[in-house]
XYZ file of C-alpha atoms in Angstrom:
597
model
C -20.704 29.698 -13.611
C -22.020 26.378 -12.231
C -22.320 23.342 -15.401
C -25.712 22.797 -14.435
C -28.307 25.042 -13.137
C -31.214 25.093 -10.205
C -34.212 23.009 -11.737
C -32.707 21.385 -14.529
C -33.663 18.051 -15.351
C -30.962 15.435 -15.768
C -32.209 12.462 -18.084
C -35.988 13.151 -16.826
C -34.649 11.815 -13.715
C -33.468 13.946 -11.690
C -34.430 17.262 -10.985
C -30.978 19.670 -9.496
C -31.531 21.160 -6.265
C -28.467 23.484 -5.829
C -25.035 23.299 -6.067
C -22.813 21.657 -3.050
C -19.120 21.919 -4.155
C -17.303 23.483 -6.926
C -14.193 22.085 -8.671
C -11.778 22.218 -11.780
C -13.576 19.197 -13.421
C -15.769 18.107 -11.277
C -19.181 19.264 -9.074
C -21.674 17.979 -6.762
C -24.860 18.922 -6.151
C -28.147 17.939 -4.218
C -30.745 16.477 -6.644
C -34.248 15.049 -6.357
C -35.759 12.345 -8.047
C -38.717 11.350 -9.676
C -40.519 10.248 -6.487
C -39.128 13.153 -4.348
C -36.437 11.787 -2.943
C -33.213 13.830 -2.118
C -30.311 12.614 -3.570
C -26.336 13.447 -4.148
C -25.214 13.771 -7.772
C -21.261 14.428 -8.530
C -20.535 15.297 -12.358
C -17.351 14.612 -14.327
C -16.526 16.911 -17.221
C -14.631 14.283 -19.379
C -12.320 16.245 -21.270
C -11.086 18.046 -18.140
C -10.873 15.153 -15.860
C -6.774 14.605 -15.530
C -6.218 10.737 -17.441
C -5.156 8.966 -14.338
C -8.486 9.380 -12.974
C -10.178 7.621 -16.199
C -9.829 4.241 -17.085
C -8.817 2.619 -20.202
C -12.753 2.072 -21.685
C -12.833 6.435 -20.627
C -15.091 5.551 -17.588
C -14.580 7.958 -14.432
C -12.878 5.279 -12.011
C -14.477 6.782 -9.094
C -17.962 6.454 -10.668
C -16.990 2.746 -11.579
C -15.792 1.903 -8.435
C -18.365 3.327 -6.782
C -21.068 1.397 -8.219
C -19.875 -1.858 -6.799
C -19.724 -0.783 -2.838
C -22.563 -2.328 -1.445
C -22.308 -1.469 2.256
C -23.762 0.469 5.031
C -20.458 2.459 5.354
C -21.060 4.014 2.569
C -23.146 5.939 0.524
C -25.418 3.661 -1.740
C -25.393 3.963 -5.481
C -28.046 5.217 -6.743
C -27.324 5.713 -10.849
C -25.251 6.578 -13.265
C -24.932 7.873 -16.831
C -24.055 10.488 -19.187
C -25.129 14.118 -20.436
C -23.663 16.671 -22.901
C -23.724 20.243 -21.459
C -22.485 23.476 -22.896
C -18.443 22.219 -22.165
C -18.806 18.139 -23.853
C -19.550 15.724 -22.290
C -19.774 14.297 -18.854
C -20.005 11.889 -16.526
C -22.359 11.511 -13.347
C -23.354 9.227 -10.821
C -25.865 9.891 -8.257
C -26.118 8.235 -4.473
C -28.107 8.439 -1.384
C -28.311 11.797 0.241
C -28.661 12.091 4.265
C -28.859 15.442 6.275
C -25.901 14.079 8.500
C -22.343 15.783 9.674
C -19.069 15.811 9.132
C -16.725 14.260 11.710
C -14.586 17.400 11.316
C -17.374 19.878 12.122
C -18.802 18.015 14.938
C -15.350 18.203 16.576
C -14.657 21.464 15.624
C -18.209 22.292 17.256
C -18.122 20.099 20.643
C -14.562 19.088 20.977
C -12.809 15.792 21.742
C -15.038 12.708 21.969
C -15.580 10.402 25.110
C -13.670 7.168 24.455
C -17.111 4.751 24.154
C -18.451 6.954 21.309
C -15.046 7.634 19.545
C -14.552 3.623 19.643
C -17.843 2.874 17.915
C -17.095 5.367 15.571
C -13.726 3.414 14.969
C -15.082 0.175 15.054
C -17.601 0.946 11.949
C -15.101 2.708 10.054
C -12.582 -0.126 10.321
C -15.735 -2.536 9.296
C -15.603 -0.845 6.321
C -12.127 -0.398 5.284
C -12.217 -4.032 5.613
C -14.830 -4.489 3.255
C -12.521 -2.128 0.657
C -9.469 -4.243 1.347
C -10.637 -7.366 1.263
C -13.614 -7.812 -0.876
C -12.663 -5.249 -3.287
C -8.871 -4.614 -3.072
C -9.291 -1.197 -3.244
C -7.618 1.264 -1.164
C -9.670 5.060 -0.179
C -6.154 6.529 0.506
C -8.082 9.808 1.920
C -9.410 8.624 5.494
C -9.751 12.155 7.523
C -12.540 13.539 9.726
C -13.916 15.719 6.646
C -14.462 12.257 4.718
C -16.227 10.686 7.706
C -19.846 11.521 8.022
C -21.924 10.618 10.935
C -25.725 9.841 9.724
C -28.699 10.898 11.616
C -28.741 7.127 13.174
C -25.271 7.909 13.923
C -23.783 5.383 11.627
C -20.305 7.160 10.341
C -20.053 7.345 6.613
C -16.944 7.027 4.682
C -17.475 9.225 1.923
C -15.280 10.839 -1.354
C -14.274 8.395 -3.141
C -12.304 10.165 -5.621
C -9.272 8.229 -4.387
C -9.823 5.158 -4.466
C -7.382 2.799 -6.155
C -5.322 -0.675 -5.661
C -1.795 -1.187 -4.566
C 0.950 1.708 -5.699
C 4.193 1.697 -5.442
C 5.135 4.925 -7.079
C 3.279 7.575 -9.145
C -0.496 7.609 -8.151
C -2.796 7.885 -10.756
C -5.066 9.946 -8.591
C -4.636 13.417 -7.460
C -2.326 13.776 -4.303
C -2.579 17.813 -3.922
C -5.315 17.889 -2.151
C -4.344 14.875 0.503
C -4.174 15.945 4.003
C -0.864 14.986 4.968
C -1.655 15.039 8.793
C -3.624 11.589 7.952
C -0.941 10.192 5.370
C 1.933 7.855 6.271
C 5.510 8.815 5.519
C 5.178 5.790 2.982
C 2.457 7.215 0.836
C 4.360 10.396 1.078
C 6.707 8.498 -0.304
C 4.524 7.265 -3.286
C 3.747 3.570 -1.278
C 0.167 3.566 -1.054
C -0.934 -0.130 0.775
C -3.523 -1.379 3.391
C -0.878 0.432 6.249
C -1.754 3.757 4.972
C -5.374 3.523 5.503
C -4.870 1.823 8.670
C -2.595 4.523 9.586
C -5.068 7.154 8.727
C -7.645 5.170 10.387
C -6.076 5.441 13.814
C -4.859 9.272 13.345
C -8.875 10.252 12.667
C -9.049 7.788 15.916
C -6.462 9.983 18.115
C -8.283 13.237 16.189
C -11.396 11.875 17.980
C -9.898 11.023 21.326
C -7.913 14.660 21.919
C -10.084 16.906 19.200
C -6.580 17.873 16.891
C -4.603 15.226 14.559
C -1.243 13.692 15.764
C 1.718 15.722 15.668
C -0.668 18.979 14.964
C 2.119 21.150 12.978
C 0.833 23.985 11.599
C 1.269 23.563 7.522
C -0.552 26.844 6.719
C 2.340 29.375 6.289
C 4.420 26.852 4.879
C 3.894 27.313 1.132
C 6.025 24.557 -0.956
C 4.471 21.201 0.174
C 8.091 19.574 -0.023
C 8.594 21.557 2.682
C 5.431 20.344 4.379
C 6.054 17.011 4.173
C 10.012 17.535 6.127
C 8.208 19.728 8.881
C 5.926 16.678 9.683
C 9.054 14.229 8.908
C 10.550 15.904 11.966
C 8.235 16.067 14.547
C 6.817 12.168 13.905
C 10.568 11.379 15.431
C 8.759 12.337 18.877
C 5.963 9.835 20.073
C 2.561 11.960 19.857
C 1.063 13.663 22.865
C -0.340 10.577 24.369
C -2.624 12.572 27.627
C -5.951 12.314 26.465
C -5.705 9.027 25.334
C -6.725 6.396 27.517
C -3.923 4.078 28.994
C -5.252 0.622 27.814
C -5.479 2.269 23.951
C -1.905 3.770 24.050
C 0.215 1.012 22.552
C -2.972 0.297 19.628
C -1.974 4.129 18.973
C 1.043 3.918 18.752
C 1.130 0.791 16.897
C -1.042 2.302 14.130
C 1.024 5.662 13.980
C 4.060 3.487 13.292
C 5.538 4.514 16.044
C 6.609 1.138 17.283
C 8.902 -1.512 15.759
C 5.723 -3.706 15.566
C 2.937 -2.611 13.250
C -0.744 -3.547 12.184
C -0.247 -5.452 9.098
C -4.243 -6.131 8.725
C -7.475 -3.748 9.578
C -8.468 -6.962 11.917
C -5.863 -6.874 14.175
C -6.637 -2.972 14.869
C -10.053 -4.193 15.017
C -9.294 -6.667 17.869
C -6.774 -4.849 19.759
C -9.650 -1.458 19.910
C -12.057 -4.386 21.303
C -9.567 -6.026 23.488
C -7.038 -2.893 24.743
C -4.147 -4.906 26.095
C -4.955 -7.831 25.459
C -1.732 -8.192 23.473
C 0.817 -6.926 25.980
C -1.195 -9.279 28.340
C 0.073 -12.132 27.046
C 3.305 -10.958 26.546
C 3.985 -10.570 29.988
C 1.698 -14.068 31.422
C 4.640 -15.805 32.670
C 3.468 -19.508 32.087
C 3.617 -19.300 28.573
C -0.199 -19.142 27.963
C -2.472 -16.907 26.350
C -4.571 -14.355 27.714
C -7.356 -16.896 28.183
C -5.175 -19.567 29.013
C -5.266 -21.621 25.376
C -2.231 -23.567 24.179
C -3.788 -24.818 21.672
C -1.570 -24.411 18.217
C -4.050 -22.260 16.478
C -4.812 -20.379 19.634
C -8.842 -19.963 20.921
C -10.996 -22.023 18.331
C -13.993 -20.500 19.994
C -15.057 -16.705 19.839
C -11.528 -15.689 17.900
C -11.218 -18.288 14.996
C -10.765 -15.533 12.604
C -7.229 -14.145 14.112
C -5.465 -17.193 13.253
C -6.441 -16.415 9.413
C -4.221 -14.805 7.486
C -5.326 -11.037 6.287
C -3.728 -10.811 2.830
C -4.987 -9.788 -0.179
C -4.333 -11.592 -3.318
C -4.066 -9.254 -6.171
C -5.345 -10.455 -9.903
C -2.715 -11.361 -12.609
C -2.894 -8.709 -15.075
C -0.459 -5.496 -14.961
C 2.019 -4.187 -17.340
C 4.788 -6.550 -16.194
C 8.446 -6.240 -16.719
C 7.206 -2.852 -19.595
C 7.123 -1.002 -16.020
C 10.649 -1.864 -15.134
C 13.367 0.376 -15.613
C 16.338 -0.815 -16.811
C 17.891 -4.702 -15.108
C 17.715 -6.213 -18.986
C 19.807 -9.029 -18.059
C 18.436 -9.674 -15.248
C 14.606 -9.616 -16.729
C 16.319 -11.851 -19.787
C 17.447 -14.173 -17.579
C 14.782 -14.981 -15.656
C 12.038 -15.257 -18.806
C 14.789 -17.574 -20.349
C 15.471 -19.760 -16.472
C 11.984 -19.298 -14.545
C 9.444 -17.564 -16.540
C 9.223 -19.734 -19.374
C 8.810 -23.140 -17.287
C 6.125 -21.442 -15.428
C 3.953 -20.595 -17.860
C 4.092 -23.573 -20.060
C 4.379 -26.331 -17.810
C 3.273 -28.671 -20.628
C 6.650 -28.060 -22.250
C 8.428 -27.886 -19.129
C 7.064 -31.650 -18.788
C 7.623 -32.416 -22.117
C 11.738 -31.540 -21.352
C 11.290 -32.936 -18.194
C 12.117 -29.894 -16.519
C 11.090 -29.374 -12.806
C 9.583 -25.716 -11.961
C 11.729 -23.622 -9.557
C 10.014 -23.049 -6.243
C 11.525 -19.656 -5.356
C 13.491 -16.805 -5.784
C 15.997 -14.480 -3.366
C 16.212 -11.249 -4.598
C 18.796 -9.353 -1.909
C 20.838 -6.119 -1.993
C 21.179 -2.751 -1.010
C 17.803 -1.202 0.515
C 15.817 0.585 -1.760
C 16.788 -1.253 -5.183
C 13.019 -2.219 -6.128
C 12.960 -5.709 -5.039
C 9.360 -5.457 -3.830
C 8.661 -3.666 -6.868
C 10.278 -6.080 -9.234
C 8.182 -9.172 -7.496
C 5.283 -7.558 -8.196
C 5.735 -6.848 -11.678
C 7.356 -10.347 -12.045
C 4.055 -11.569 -11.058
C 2.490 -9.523 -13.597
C 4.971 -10.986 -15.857
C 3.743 -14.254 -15.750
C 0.103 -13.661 -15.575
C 0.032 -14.999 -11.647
C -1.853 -13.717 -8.726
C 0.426 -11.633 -6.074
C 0.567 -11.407 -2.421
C 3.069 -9.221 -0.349
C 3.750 -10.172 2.731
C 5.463 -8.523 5.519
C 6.643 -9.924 8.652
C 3.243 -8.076 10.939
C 1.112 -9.604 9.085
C 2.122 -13.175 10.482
C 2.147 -12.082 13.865
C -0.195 -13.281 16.414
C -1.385 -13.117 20.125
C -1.597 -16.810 20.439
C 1.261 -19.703 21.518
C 2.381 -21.322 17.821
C -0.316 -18.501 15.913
C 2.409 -17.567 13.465
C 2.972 -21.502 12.454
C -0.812 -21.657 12.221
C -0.864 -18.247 9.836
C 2.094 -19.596 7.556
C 0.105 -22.517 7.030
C -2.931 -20.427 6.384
C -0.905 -18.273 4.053
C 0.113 -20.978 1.844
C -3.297 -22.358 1.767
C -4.795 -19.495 0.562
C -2.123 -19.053 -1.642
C -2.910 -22.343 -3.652
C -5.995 -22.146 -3.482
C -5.961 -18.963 -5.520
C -3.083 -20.440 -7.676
C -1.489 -20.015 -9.636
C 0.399 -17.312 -6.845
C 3.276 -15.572 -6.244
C 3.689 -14.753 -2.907
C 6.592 -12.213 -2.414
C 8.020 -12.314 1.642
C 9.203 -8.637 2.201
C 12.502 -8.561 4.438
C 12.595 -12.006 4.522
C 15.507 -12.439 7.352
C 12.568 -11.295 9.578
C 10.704 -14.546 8.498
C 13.043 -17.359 8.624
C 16.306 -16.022 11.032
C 18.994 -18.740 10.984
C 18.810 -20.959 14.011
C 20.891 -20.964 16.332
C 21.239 -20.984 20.635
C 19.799 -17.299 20.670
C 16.335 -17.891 18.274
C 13.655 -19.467 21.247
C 11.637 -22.263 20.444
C 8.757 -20.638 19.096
C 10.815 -18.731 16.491
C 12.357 -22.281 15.649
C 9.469 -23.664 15.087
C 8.298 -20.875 12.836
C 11.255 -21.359 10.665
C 10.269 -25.260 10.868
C 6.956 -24.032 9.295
C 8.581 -22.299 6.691
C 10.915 -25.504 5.391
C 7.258 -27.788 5.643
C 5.751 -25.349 3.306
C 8.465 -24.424 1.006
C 8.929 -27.851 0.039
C 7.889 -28.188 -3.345
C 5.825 -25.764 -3.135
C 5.641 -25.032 -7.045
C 3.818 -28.555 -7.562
C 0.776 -26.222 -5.574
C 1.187 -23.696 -8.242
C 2.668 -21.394 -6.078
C 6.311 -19.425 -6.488
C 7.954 -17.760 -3.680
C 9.979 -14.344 -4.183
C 12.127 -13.974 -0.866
C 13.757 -10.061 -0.812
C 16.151 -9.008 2.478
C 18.877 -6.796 2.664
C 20.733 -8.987 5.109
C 20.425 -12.617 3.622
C 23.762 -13.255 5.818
C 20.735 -13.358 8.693
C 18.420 -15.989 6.955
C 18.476 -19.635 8.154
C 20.878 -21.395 5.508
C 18.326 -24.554 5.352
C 15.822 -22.340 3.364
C 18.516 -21.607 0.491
C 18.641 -24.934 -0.983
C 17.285 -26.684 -3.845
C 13.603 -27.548 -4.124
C 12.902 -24.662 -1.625
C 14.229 -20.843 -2.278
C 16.183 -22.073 -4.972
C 17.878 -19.381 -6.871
C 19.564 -16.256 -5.628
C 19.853 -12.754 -7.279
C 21.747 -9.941 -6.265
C 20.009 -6.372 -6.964
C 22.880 -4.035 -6.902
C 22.754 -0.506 -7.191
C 21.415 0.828 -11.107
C 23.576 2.080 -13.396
C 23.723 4.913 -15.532
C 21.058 3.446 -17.845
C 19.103 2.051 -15.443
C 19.055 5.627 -13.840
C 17.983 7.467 -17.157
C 15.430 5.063 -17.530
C 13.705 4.698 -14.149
C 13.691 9.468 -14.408
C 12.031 9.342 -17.563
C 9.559 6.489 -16.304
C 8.213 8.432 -13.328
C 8.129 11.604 -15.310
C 5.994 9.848 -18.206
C 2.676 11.628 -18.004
C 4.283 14.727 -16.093
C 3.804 18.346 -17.318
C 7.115 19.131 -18.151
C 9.834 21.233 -20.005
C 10.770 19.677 -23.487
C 14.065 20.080 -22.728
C 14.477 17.619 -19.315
C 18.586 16.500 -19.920
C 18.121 12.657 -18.896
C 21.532 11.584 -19.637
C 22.687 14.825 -17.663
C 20.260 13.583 -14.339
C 21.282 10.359 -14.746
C 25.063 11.107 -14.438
C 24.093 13.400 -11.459
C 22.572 10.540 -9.554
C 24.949 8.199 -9.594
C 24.820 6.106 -6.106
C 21.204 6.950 -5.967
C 18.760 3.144 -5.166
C 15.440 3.489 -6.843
C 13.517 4.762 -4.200
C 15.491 8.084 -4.147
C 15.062 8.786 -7.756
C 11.153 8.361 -7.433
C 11.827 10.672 -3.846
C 13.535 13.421 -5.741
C 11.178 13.517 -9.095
C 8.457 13.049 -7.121
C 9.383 16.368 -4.792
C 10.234 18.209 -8.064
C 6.547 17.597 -9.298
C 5.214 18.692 -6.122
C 6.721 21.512 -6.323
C 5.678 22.261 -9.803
C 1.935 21.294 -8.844
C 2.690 23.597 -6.332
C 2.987 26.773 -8.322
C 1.222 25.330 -11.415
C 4.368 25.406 -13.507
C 6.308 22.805 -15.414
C 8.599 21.056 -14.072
C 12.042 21.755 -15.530
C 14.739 20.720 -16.065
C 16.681 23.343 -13.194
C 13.942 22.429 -10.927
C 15.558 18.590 -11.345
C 18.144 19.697 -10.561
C 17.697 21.616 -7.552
C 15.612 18.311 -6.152
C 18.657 16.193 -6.553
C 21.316 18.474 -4.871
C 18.728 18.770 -1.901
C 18.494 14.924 -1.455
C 21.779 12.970 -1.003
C 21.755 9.151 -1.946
C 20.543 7.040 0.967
C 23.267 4.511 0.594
C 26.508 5.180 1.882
C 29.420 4.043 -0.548
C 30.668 2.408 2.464
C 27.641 0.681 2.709
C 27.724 -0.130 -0.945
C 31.022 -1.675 -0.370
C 29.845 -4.260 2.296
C 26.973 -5.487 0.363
C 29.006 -6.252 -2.287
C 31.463 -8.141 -0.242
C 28.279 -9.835 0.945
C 27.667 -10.550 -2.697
C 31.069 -12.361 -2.843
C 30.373 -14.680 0.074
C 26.470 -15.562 -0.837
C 27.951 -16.578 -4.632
C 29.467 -19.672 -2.457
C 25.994 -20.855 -1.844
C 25.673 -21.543 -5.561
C 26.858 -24.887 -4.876
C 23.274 -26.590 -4.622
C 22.052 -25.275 -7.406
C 21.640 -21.368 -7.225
C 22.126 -19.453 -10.065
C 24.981 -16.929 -9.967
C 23.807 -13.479 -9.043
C 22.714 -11.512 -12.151
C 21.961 -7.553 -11.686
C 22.223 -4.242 -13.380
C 25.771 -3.582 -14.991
C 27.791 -1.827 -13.756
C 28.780 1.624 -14.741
């Protein structure tokens, strides 16, 4: 039985049509309103809606969200409100309604697209994933033909927004069952959910369009446990995809957005100007004077119809967050830092007062996967400061001296949202040490990097360098009065362990009689990133079969998944550790980490 029924009126507004689609808590139906006018309603039955999907004030984040796009890519808001009906209350919001198709079905009726048409189509849904990332933050984290509708003007449509969130980095709060994983990166697989995964998803629809079936078209249906799903794609993205039917000039903006290459899109504008100018990029690789495509040496590249490129596409995201509450264990290492860095930063009038300069930056380094991303974000949080993670792609440019021009760009934008931390992801990739093998143009990035380090806390702005190889970064930037203050992340302890299990399965339907101590002792060697890999798998699993996940099911997870870091590996890095403690002797603080077992 339907919650609402043909020719019922809704607030004396709206008059239901019929129903369109059918859920556990939610439904959608066509509507018409007071002056006639079609419309699209989709109700929220608030006591069934799962809590990650509500926000704190109980408001349906989808309906909230929804009611600040303002853009022709996608569906206008129309209203919003409340009713009680026979099962409590709900929610509803009601948009425009358009007899147009589904990307999906038009493929599925005519087959693959020519490349003009498929590009337009492209071009207007990367216009408005731009207008999510950037003006809004948000993230749609479902981009697939069946959420792309073409209007009868044949403007595509991104549409669902049930999705929709900001930066994770580890348990959504939205509903991940029903994501196609064809049209998910292996990050968000993962539980990383950025701007990469959209763009990602962006360019599979893309391929979908150019060759009429996704990339790497494995057939998930008979395979049941979506763990299992996820490995059987695993495996056949370590082939490039079928490349035929796409044409030449596109291939490496493909493969690029697949992730198939070293280099990837770090911004939904540089897809956007490599699908308007196919290879353009490899062009000016290869022009052996030195010169761009168009022949500009100019530092910030071509001033005239390209200003844009040489801006920097990062998003800042608002202080606020839970801060170092959604850290698992590293207690000395979060004690230290409110007592050395946190404290100064926020009260700066007492920091004068003592006479006590602000740091400029921190090196967090270790093994991979140890949550040093993670822990600059929530340091950020911490200290009430805007946030901005930066990877090495998103600096990159197709103009002579365009990365110097970016890092300038990046710090600019970084004080003028200030107080900022920005966080540099991998930072060896950034600032390699000089030497007779690093060309000019690299040295003069790294040049770049010193200018705008200096003192860069007197802009309001605090640097958070992470790399697994810090023996790689250029020894100038680890001095006093630039990235100041090193910390080694090692591996977590037993603690640590127990805590970071029992964080991601907080809010979990589970057994009441999960052993922590027990799957903490049983992951010993495991980095961060496995532990949310393997409780992450057990809840699919669970979701799976619509059972609870237990505590054998835990178990079963871990023995399947093996730690990622060798102990040889281990070893190294700490002998690393040994040799960076001599840089101490400017001023860095001696490497503080988890304890050990």
């Amino acid at each position: 039985m339907t919650l609402l029924q043909p020719h019922q009126l809704i607030d004396g507004r709206f008059t239901v049509d019929y129903l369109i689609k059918q859920g556990a808590y939610c439904e959608t139906y066509r509507v018409t309103d007071i002056d006639g006018q079609p419309r699209f309603m989709k109700l929220y039955v608030t006591g069934r809606t799962p809590k990650g999907l509500v926000d704190a004030d109980g408001q349906v984040a989808e309906i909230v969200f929804s009611e600040r796009l303002k853009h022709k890519g996608v569906n206008a808001f129309v209203a919003r409100g409340t009713l009680m009906i026979e099962q409590g209350v709900a929610q509803y919001m009601v948009a425009e309604y358009f007899d147009g198709e589904l990307l999906a079905d038009r493929l599925q009726r005519e087959g693959p697209m020519p490349a003009d048409q498929a590009k337009a189509v492209m071009q207007a849904l990367l216009d408005t994933l731009h207008y999510l990332h950037d003006v809004h933050h948000l993230l749609h984290n479902d981009v697939t033909p069946r959420n792309v509708m073409i209007a009868p003007d044949g403007q595509p449509k991104l549409i669902d927004m049930g999705h929709l969130s900001g930066l994770v980095m580890g348990v959504p709060q939205f509903d991940v069952a029903d994501l196609d994983l064809h049209y998910c990166s292996v990050p968000a697989m993962a539980g990383l959910y950025t701007p990469r995964n959209d763009i990602f998803a962006a360019v599979a629809v893309f391929y979908t369009m150019l060759t009429g079936h996704a990339p790497w078209p494995v057939d998930l249906g008979p395979i049941e446990s979506r763990v299992e799903q996820v490995k059987a794609l695993r495996r056949a993205r370590r082939e490039h995809p079928d490349l035929k039917r796409v044409p030449g000039e596109l291939r490496d903006m493909v493969l690029k957005g697949l992730d198939c290459l070293d280099e990837r899109f770090g911004s939904v504008r540089q897809v956007t100007y490599e699908l308007s100018h196919p290879g353009a990029h490899h062009r000016e690789r290869s022009d052996s004077d030195g010169a761009t495509a168009s022949g500009t040496r100019s530092r910030h590249g071509d001033r005239g119809g390209e200003a844009a490129l040489d801006t920097v596409d990062v998003p800042v995201k608002r202080g606020g967050g839970n801060g170092f509450a959604d850290i698992a264990g590293m207690a000395e290492m979060k004690d230290m830092l409110q007592k050395r860095v946190i404290f100064i930063l926020k009260d700066r009038e007492r920091a004068e007062r003592y006479r006590l300069t602000p740091p400029n930056g921190l090196l967090l380094y270790g093994p991979p996967g140890c949550g040093k991303s993670f822990f600059a974000e929530k340091f950020a949080e911490e200290t009430g400061f805007n946030f901005m993670l930066v990877k090495a792609s998103d600096l990159g440019s197709v103009y002579i001296h365009g990365t110097q021009g970016k890092i300038a760009d990046l710090f600019r934008k970084a004080e003028q949202n200030a107080p900022t931390v920005i966080c540099f992801d991998e930072f060896d990739a950034f600032v390699p040490t000089r030497s007779g093998e690093v060309d000019n143009k690299q040295a003069g990035e790294v040049n770049e990097f010193l200018s705008q380090l200096n003192n860069c806390s007197q802009r309001g702005i605090f640097v958070i360098a992470t790399s697994n190889r810090p023996d790689m970064i250029d020894p100038a930037v680890l001095r006093t009065g630039r990235i100041d203050k090193q910390v080694y992340v090692p591996l977590p302890d037993l603690e640590a362990r127990r805590e970071m299990i029992a964080l991601h399965m907080k809010g979990r339907p589970a057994a009441d009689d999960i052993d922590y101590d027990a799957l903490a002792r049983l992951t010993e060697g495991y980095v961060s990133s496995d532990i949310t890999y393997v409780v992450n798998e057990a809840a699919m699993i669970a979701a799976f079969n619509n059972e609870l996940i237990t505590q054998q099911l835990l178990l079963t997870t871990i023995g399947g998944n093996k730690p990622s870091v060798r102990p040889d590996v281990v070893k190294q890095y700490e002998a690393m550790r040994e040799r960076m403690e001599g840089l101490g002797k400017h001023g860095s603080m001696n490497p503080v980490g988890f304890k050990a077992d």
